[in-house]
């Protein structure tokens, strides 16, 4: 559905690129870190999502003919336009696996390319990874509170324009079971599902006729929306009637859907009425402004809801709306680089890096990721990147390298992973995280540190630039 | 950039469509209202946006071959798949003009089509109009506080996936001057602009060398980012040095950009330093987590900022994230239809309708839009749709019809309007709105009412369905 060309970028990337180009710095190399500073939703972890889409786009990223025509009208030189016409991303990317747990300040991904290539892809990279990571994380919060109940994404109508496309994909990585979004279902092989709208009921002269028509047309997947006129006095009795009629034909009513009113109360009453009619197998689905807090509350009230349809709050990542992921220069022309800030948390970390996840001798996570120079394979101690006096002994820990070369010289190193594989991986990785980091409120803070070597390198550089 | 086909929809639209199709209801007609219930951002008005994109997509909306292949794998009948293969939207749309002011509960747009066609387009229609209206409204709030200062959209990197594409367009309708988003600039003819990133500075061994390189490469549009190392001690002195060097060559430094720290303080100090150096013409741009509240505060502090670059909070419509626009059946097969709800504000309003904007004999808006049956051309009194005892005499008011036929039988009635025309129109319409509705906090509530005839029709229908 998306036809993303290389103009999916910010103007300043092209402005800077032209300067590099004209200054004889076409081949100046760069290493950029992609990382975020703050976990969304006050959550204890984030789930990295969007990598497959990014790599797929990068392999074929070009300026189209119409892009070139457009850029000719800007103030770019002919030689530079010619360069853009032949533009191709030839860089190398080290990345966390899609679906892995990621934490603030550590690189999620590192791009090595010419400065020009690395800049041109920046905006698109941030756009894709920030958003999908946000939504996968939001979805994961809902999965943790929903247990093994079915979670469906119903968000396309309220999603931010075409943002809904990737939102449906990211929701699956976070643990959702399906989507109502047909185009995302098609492109990403997500199970699609849907029930019926109020308009369907209203278009018939009465509710029972509408239910019967739907049951006749969808005997194998009939979920009846019961709140158009009155849930308990009209919707339920009619649904039960149709459910019993279906039994006569050897069919089974799949479910009912509640979309307004007090969902806890209505679900309990509906369950009773269905059970009393011998329709114990009929599932109850609920929708209407759900989020993880509402789902948690409904389940604490023992609302017998089997399926949750979640829209707006899932696909817009409410209330956060954006992951604050950034793309910062760590090295240029082989030299480590630093951005200084009055705010220490915004001072970047130079060099090509590796990130290790630490576990104890029995393989249990100790709740810490350590950044190192890429050449380091062992460290004894990691330091807080902000508070220089804070450190943690980590000798004896098992170290799992988290950044893998997923693209070398513009070519992917591995065949694409299916969405199912990625969500399975996300589930496994989340399974390794101790419960205190998954706590709904005030989760334990996962530690991220830097090696002694990296700390020393950074401090040297800071001193050099200090005014 | 977007290739939207008819699978840009929710699965249930297709499920319902198949039922209509099989039930011999292929030609059952429907009238749907698009409206929203709540103004976003506690604002006093919303600006309608997205219509041009919707109409353009609708005129060519088809199921692609790959859509059809995908749907064949679902449980749809062969006849229905064949119908979808030939699907085309042949309906009629009455709509508010894009850029007009719109208010809760009144139809912004009305779709008349077969039930099948009207359902299949619902999700896409909501997706486009909800989001662009949200963002145009957000942008408008910033325009009102920014006066005639330049507002630029810098949001693509933090936007919700491809949502950024339409966000940049909607921002212009709300009053922004330009965008950093190149692909939106190209497709929607928006002025694109951009400065430089920290990485550019960092990639050189020192800031002054970086500034000189940029000034050499961009002599006509040189805006220097001054906060990489230290804004006042390093960035400004270097920028001033380069500004004076440019003057020697007969060039002019266009501006500096502040991206961190206390923007009010830094802008004032920067202004002084620039002015003292004879660089009074150099503009000051500011960015970093801006929104209408921050802009307002900066200007109240008399921060001499000429250009505001706004990202995340603009393009994600923070803190609301979504407009709650809905699409409700008003008529089917020529009969008025109603959705009942325990919540009176959710009871729909039946019939084909017109909406009138009321003004006094001198042409000043009285702060009220009135819904009528489409056949009514004069009303004397309008009633609150929720509180039946509240009403307002409106005799003698001038009545401007707000819904216009923009598509008839699947064909647009007018040639597309340019984005510039639309934003000009939005500006004019906002100019007609009295100040109290544009107040930043607690704006006056614009009244929306229904005619006596419509009230009577609705009550009759309500009584008929009452349980």
mmCIF file of C-alpha atoms in Angstrom, chain A residues 87-355:
data_model
loop_
_atom_site.group_PDB
_atom_site.id
_atom_site.type_symbol
_atom_site.label_atom_id
_atom_site.label_comp_id
_atom_site.label_asym_id
_atom_site.label_seq_id
_atom_site.Cartn_x
_atom_site.Cartn_y
_atom_site.Cartn_z
ATOM 1 C CA UNK A 87 21.249 7.120 -5.082
ATOM 2 C CA UNK A 88 21.200 3.767 -3.393
ATOM 3 C CA UNK A 89 21.703 2.910 0.247
ATOM 4 C CA UNK A 90 24.903 0.869 0.463
ATOM 5 C CA UNK A 91 25.351 0.944 4.206
ATOM 6 C CA UNK A 92 25.633 -1.612 6.975
ATOM 7 C CA UNK A 93 23.191 -1.973 9.824
ATOM 8 C CA UNK A 94 23.664 -3.657 13.177
ATOM 9 C CA UNK A 95 20.383 -4.104 14.911
ATOM 10 C CA UNK A 96 18.501 -5.682 17.753
ATOM 11 C CA UNK A 97 16.258 -8.459 16.522
ATOM 12 C CA UNK A 98 12.757 -7.310 15.785
ATOM 13 C CA UNK A 99 10.566 -8.332 18.704
ATOM 14 C CA UNK A 100 13.371 -8.087 21.262
ATOM 15 C CA UNK A 101 13.042 -6.124 24.468
ATOM 16 C CA UNK A 102 14.741 -2.749 24.273
ATOM 17 C CA UNK A 103 15.508 -0.130 26.886
ATOM 18 C CA UNK A 104 16.332 3.577 26.968
ATOM 19 C CA UNK A 105 19.713 5.074 25.992
ATOM 20 C CA UNK A 106 21.257 1.923 24.512
ATOM 21 C CA UNK A 107 21.482 1.695 20.727
ATOM 22 C CA UNK A 108 18.625 -0.312 19.302
ATOM 23 C CA UNK A 109 20.294 -0.144 15.938
ATOM 24 C CA UNK A 110 23.474 1.282 14.457
ATOM 25 C CA UNK A 111 23.836 2.526 10.886
ATOM 26 C CA UNK A 112 27.229 2.683 9.156
ATOM 27 C CA UNK A 113 27.221 4.397 5.793
ATOM 28 C CA UNK A 114 28.435 7.480 4.056
ATOM 29 C CA UNK A 115 27.266 10.588 5.839
ATOM 30 C CA UNK A 116 25.017 11.400 2.872
ATOM 31 C CA UNK A 117 23.322 8.003 2.801
ATOM 32 C CA UNK A 118 22.956 7.881 6.553
ATOM 33 C CA UNK A 119 21.308 11.307 6.598
ATOM 34 C CA UNK A 120 18.915 10.669 3.746
ATOM 35 C CA UNK A 121 17.474 7.564 5.415
ATOM 36 C CA UNK A 122 17.275 9.066 8.911
ATOM 37 C CA UNK A 123 13.757 10.452 8.809
ATOM 38 C CA UNK A 124 12.218 7.334 7.341
ATOM 39 C CA UNK A 125 14.065 5.085 9.750
ATOM 40 C CA UNK A 126 12.872 7.093 12.736
ATOM 41 C CA UNK A 127 9.371 7.309 11.372
ATOM 42 C CA UNK A 128 9.012 3.551 10.989
ATOM 43 C CA UNK A 129 10.834 2.340 14.089
ATOM 44 C CA UNK A 130 9.526 4.947 16.530
ATOM 45 C CA UNK A 131 5.925 4.275 15.670
ATOM 46 C CA UNK A 132 5.927 0.499 15.485
ATOM 47 C CA UNK A 133 7.941 0.194 18.691
ATOM 48 C CA UNK A 134 5.410 2.465 20.404
ATOM 49 C CA UNK A 135 2.446 0.398 19.253
ATOM 50 C CA UNK A 136 4.024 -3.012 19.878
ATOM 51 C CA UNK A 137 4.750 -1.855 23.421
ATOM 52 C CA UNK A 138 1.203 -0.595 23.918
ATOM 53 C CA UNK A 139 -0.196 -3.864 22.583
ATOM 54 C CA UNK A 140 2.090 -5.829 24.886
ATOM 55 C CA UNK A 141 0.690 -4.030 27.918
ATOM 56 C CA UNK A 142 -2.787 -5.098 26.887
ATOM 57 C CA UNK A 143 -1.630 -8.648 26.275
ATOM 58 C CA UNK A 144 -0.171 -8.874 29.773
ATOM 59 C CA UNK A 145 -3.441 -7.820 31.406
ATOM 60 C CA UNK A 146 -5.675 -9.829 29.057
ATOM 61 C CA UNK A 147 -4.077 -13.209 29.789
ATOM 62 C CA UNK A 148 -5.030 -15.642 27.064
ATOM 63 C CA UNK A 149 -8.203 -13.851 25.985
ATOM 64 C CA UNK A 150 -8.469 -12.808 22.359
ATOM 65 C CA UNK A 151 -7.287 -9.291 21.498
ATOM 66 C CA UNK A 152 -8.348 -7.757 18.195
ATOM 67 C CA UNK A 153 -7.243 -4.486 16.646
ATOM 68 C CA UNK A 154 -10.284 -2.473 15.504
ATOM 69 C CA UNK A 155 -8.420 0.814 15.094
ATOM 70 C CA UNK A 156 -8.126 1.686 11.406
ATOM 71 C CA UNK A 157 -10.943 4.263 11.392
ATOM 72 C CA UNK A 158 -9.383 6.259 14.199
ATOM 73 C CA UNK A 159 -5.754 5.733 13.328
ATOM 74 C CA UNK A 160 -3.580 8.598 12.203
ATOM 75 C CA UNK A 161 -4.110 8.402 8.472
ATOM 76 C CA UNK A 162 -2.095 5.643 6.877
ATOM 77 C CA UNK A 163 -0.388 5.135 10.233
ATOM 78 C CA UNK A 164 -3.021 2.490 10.818
ATOM 79 C CA UNK A 165 -1.281 0.266 8.328
ATOM 80 C CA UNK A 166 1.807 -0.372 10.427
ATOM 81 C CA UNK A 167 -0.143 -0.063 13.664
ATOM 82 C CA UNK A 168 -2.010 -3.256 12.850
ATOM 83 C CA UNK A 169 1.283 -5.026 12.168
ATOM 84 C CA UNK A 170 2.950 -3.760 15.348
ATOM 85 C CA UNK A 171 -0.071 -4.789 17.434
ATOM 86 C CA UNK A 172 0.533 -8.395 16.411
ATOM 87 C CA UNK A 173 4.176 -8.184 17.506
ATOM 88 C CA UNK A 174 2.960 -6.921 20.864
ATOM 89 C CA UNK A 175 0.676 -9.925 21.256
ATOM 90 C CA UNK A 176 -2.611 -9.169 19.508
ATOM 91 C CA UNK A 177 -4.389 -12.035 17.758
ATOM 92 C CA UNK A 178 -5.894 -10.319 14.755
ATOM 93 C CA UNK A 179 -7.103 -7.175 13.112
ATOM 94 C CA UNK A 180 -10.133 -5.746 11.369
ATOM 95 C CA UNK A 181 -7.772 -3.997 8.929
ATOM 96 C CA UNK A 182 -8.082 -5.882 5.645
ATOM 97 C CA UNK A 183 -5.175 -4.297 3.797
ATOM 98 C CA UNK A 184 -2.794 -4.902 6.694
ATOM 99 C CA UNK A 185 -4.147 -8.433 6.959
ATOM 100 C CA UNK A 186 -3.367 -8.987 3.325
ATOM 101 C CA UNK A 187 0.091 -7.410 3.250
ATOM 102 C CA UNK A 188 1.342 -8.794 6.566
ATOM 103 C CA UNK A 189 -0.565 -12.088 6.748
ATOM 104 C CA UNK A 190 -2.467 -11.128 9.866
ATOM 105 C CA UNK A 191 -5.691 -12.993 10.654
ATOM 106 C CA UNK A 192 -8.522 -10.593 9.824
ATOM 107 C CA UNK A 193 -11.822 -10.611 11.625
ATOM 108 C CA UNK A 194 -14.884 -8.509 12.108
ATOM 109 C CA UNK A 195 -18.434 -8.663 13.263
ATOM 110 C CA UNK A 196 -21.201 -6.246 12.236
ATOM 111 C CA UNK A 197 -22.044 -2.558 12.663
ATOM 112 C CA UNK A 198 -25.081 -0.839 14.151
ATOM 113 C CA UNK A 199 -25.950 0.340 10.666
ATOM 114 C CA UNK A 200 -26.574 -3.260 9.631
ATOM 115 C CA UNK A 201 -29.197 -3.684 12.326
ATOM 116 C CA UNK A 202 -30.702 -0.264 11.634
ATOM 117 C CA UNK A 203 -31.015 -0.941 7.933
ATOM 118 C CA UNK A 204 -33.644 -3.597 8.694
ATOM 119 C CA UNK A 205 -37.026 -2.745 10.106
ATOM 120 C CA UNK A 206 -36.343 -4.749 13.235
ATOM 121 C CA UNK A 207 -33.411 -6.260 15.060
ATOM 122 C CA UNK A 208 -34.526 -9.899 14.841
ATOM 123 C CA UNK A 209 -34.826 -9.729 11.058
ATOM 124 C CA UNK A 210 -31.361 -8.199 10.885
ATOM 125 C CA UNK A 211 -29.860 -10.910 13.117
ATOM 126 C CA UNK A 212 -31.509 -13.650 11.072
ATOM 127 C CA UNK A 213 -30.207 -12.174 7.828
ATOM 128 C CA UNK A 214 -26.701 -12.013 9.243
ATOM 129 C CA UNK A 215 -26.843 -15.549 10.592
ATOM 130 C CA UNK A 216 -28.023 -16.800 7.242
ATOM 131 C CA UNK A 217 -25.200 -15.005 5.442
ATOM 132 C CA UNK A 218 -22.429 -15.797 7.931
ATOM 133 C CA UNK A 219 -23.339 -19.141 9.494
ATOM 134 C CA UNK A 220 -19.715 -20.012 10.278
ATOM 135 C CA UNK A 221 -18.676 -16.703 11.789
ATOM 136 C CA UNK A 222 -21.752 -15.043 13.200
ATOM 137 C CA UNK A 223 -21.126 -12.481 15.944
ATOM 138 C CA UNK A 224 -24.200 -10.374 16.701
ATOM 139 C CA UNK A 225 -23.968 -6.791 17.907
ATOM 140 C CA UNK A 226 -26.583 -6.528 20.636
ATOM 141 C CA UNK A 227 -26.704 -2.887 21.762
ATOM 142 C CA UNK A 228 -28.447 -1.059 18.919
ATOM 143 C CA UNK A 229 -31.750 -0.686 20.755
ATOM 144 C CA UNK A 230 -31.443 -2.213 24.210
ATOM 145 C CA UNK A 231 -28.795 -4.772 25.107
ATOM 146 C CA UNK A 232 -30.584 -6.904 27.665
ATOM 147 C CA UNK A 233 -34.219 -6.344 26.700
ATOM 148 C CA UNK A 234 -33.846 -6.599 22.948
ATOM 149 C CA UNK A 235 -30.375 -7.555 21.736
ATOM 150 C CA UNK A 236 -29.817 -10.562 23.971
ATOM 151 C CA UNK A 237 -33.284 -12.129 23.604
ATOM 152 C CA UNK A 238 -33.039 -11.775 19.840
ATOM 153 C CA UNK A 239 -29.498 -13.152 19.737
ATOM 154 C CA UNK A 240 -30.579 -16.115 21.841
ATOM 155 C CA UNK A 241 -33.529 -16.737 19.564
ATOM 156 C CA UNK A 242 -31.258 -16.730 16.526
ATOM 157 C CA UNK A 243 -28.702 -18.869 18.354
ATOM 158 C CA UNK A 244 -31.362 -21.507 19.032
ATOM 159 C CA UNK A 245 -32.586 -21.331 15.438
ATOM 160 C CA UNK A 246 -29.014 -21.859 14.261
ATOM 161 C CA UNK A 247 -28.766 -24.962 16.458
ATOM 162 C CA UNK A 248 -31.788 -26.361 14.644
ATOM 163 C CA UNK A 249 -29.793 -26.104 11.419
ATOM 164 C CA UNK A 250 -26.721 -27.664 12.979
ATOM 165 C CA UNK A 251 -24.977 -24.305 13.107
ATOM 166 C CA UNK A 252 -23.515 -22.430 16.028
ATOM 167 C CA UNK A 253 -23.744 -18.782 16.940
ATOM 168 C CA UNK A 254 -20.133 -17.690 17.407
ATOM 169 C CA UNK A 255 -20.649 -14.739 19.674
ATOM 170 C CA UNK A 256 -22.290 -11.518 20.700
ATOM 171 C CA UNK A 257 -20.644 -8.110 20.897
ATOM 172 C CA UNK A 258 -21.235 -5.415 23.520
ATOM 173 C CA UNK A 259 -20.299 -1.916 22.375
ATOM 174 C CA UNK A 260 -21.783 0.479 24.947
ATOM 175 C CA UNK A 261 -23.006 0.759 28.496
ATOM 176 C CA UNK A 262 -21.423 -0.832 31.548
ATOM 177 C CA UNK A 263 -19.472 -3.639 29.957
ATOM 178 C CA UNK A 264 -18.821 -5.502 33.216
ATOM 179 C CA UNK A 265 -22.483 -5.589 34.200
ATOM 180 C CA UNK A 266 -23.734 -6.316 30.691
ATOM 181 C CA UNK A 267 -21.195 -9.095 30.146
ATOM 182 C CA UNK A 268 -22.245 -10.822 33.369
ATOM 183 C CA UNK A 269 -25.950 -10.537 32.606
ATOM 184 C CA UNK A 270 -25.405 -11.630 29.009
ATOM 185 C CA UNK A 271 -23.381 -14.655 30.123
ATOM 186 C CA UNK A 272 -26.188 -15.701 32.459
ATOM 187 C CA UNK A 273 -28.845 -15.300 29.809
ATOM 188 C CA UNK A 274 -26.826 -17.200 27.219
ATOM 189 C CA UNK A 275 -25.981 -19.996 29.649
ATOM 190 C CA UNK A 276 -29.593 -20.311 30.789
ATOM 191 C CA UNK A 277 -30.538 -20.787 27.165
ATOM 192 C CA UNK A 278 -27.941 -23.526 26.735
ATOM 193 C CA UNK A 279 -25.694 -21.313 24.681
ATOM 194 C CA UNK A 280 -22.627 -21.743 26.901
ATOM 195 C CA UNK A 281 -20.412 -21.913 23.833
ATOM 196 C CA UNK A 282 -21.388 -18.463 22.561
ATOM 197 C CA UNK A 283 -18.490 -16.062 23.190
ATOM 198 C CA UNK A 284 -18.801 -12.511 24.467
ATOM 199 C CA UNK A 285 -16.858 -9.808 22.700
ATOM 200 C CA UNK A 286 -16.557 -6.254 23.992
ATOM 201 C CA UNK A 287 -15.460 -2.999 22.450
ATOM 202 C CA UNK A 288 -15.828 0.764 23.121
ATOM 203 C CA UNK A 289 -12.869 2.902 24.099
ATOM 204 C CA UNK A 290 -10.901 0.054 25.613
ATOM 205 C CA UNK A 291 -7.324 0.295 26.761
ATOM 206 C CA UNK A 292 -5.153 -1.718 29.153
ATOM 207 C CA UNK A 293 -6.625 0.039 32.188
ATOM 208 C CA UNK A 294 -10.217 -0.704 31.209
ATOM 209 C CA UNK A 295 -9.404 -4.310 30.296
ATOM 210 C CA UNK A 296 -7.644 -4.773 33.629
ATOM 211 C CA UNK A 297 -10.601 -3.312 35.488
ATOM 212 C CA UNK A 298 -13.128 -5.442 33.595
ATOM 213 C CA UNK A 299 -11.213 -8.600 34.378
ATOM 214 C CA UNK A 300 -10.787 -7.656 38.027
ATOM 215 C CA UNK A 301 -14.568 -7.374 38.134
ATOM 216 C CA UNK A 302 -14.691 -10.896 36.679
ATOM 217 C CA UNK A 303 -16.479 -9.727 33.556
ATOM 218 C CA UNK A 304 -16.863 -12.893 31.449
ATOM 219 C CA UNK A 305 -15.466 -11.315 28.268
ATOM 220 C CA UNK A 306 -13.690 -13.600 25.817
ATOM 221 C CA UNK A 307 -12.700 -11.145 23.106
ATOM 222 C CA UNK A 308 -11.609 -7.521 23.376
ATOM 223 C CA UNK A 309 -11.768 -5.269 20.331
ATOM 224 C CA UNK A 310 -9.435 -2.330 20.850
ATOM 225 C CA UNK A 311 -9.316 0.715 18.609
ATOM 226 C CA UNK A 312 -8.155 4.282 19.178
ATOM 227 C CA UNK A 313 -6.064 3.785 22.278
ATOM 228 C CA UNK A 314 -4.114 0.973 20.666
ATOM 229 C CA UNK A 315 -3.404 2.391 17.225
ATOM 230 C CA UNK A 316 -2.606 5.927 18.361
ATOM 231 C CA UNK A 317 -0.467 4.764 21.285
ATOM 232 C CA UNK A 318 -2.526 6.901 23.605
ATOM 233 C CA UNK A 319 -1.648 8.805 25.732
ATOM 234 C CA UNK A 320 1.950 9.073 24.527
ATOM 235 C CA UNK A 321 1.464 9.307 20.778
ATOM 236 C CA UNK A 322 5.154 9.011 19.951
ATOM 237 C CA UNK A 323 8.305 7.254 21.014
ATOM 238 C CA UNK A 324 11.077 9.807 21.427
ATOM 239 C CA UNK A 325 13.600 7.822 19.378
ATOM 240 C CA UNK A 326 16.566 9.746 18.001
ATOM 241 C CA UNK A 327 19.434 9.140 15.596
ATOM 242 C CA UNK A 328 22.715 10.504 16.806
ATOM 243 C CA UNK A 329 26.175 10.607 15.286
ATOM 244 C CA UNK A 330 28.611 8.318 17.117
ATOM 245 C CA UNK A 331 31.496 8.358 14.675
ATOM 246 C CA UNK A 332 32.466 10.203 11.531
ATOM 247 C CA UNK A 333 35.391 9.463 9.235
ATOM 248 C CA UNK A 334 36.581 6.912 11.765
ATOM 249 C CA UNK A 335 36.646 9.440 14.634
ATOM 250 C CA UNK A 336 34.350 9.164 17.650
ATOM 251 C CA UNK A 337 31.829 12.036 17.859
ATOM 252 C CA UNK A 338 29.858 13.580 20.671
ATOM 253 C CA UNK A 339 26.958 15.937 21.098
ATOM 254 C CA UNK A 340 27.239 17.988 24.250
ATOM 255 C CA UNK A 341 24.229 19.333 26.103
ATOM 256 C CA UNK A 342 23.569 21.194 29.306
ATOM 257 C CA UNK A 343 21.318 18.278 30.015
ATOM 258 C CA UNK A 344 23.659 15.350 30.736
ATOM 259 C CA UNK A 345 21.063 12.832 29.644
ATOM 260 C CA UNK A 346 21.348 14.307 26.152
ATOM 261 C CA UNK A 347 25.121 13.851 25.841
ATOM 262 C CA UNK A 348 25.567 11.108 23.283
ATOM 263 C CA UNK A 349 27.780 8.035 23.500
ATOM 264 C CA UNK A 350 30.505 7.821 20.847
ATOM 265 C CA UNK A 351 31.954 4.878 18.881
ATOM 266 C CA UNK A 352 30.765 1.731 17.176
ATOM 267 C CA UNK A 353 29.140 -0.214 19.934
ATOM 268 C CA UNK A 354 27.820 -3.583 20.962
ATOM 269 C CA UNK A 355 25.095 -4.126 23.535
#
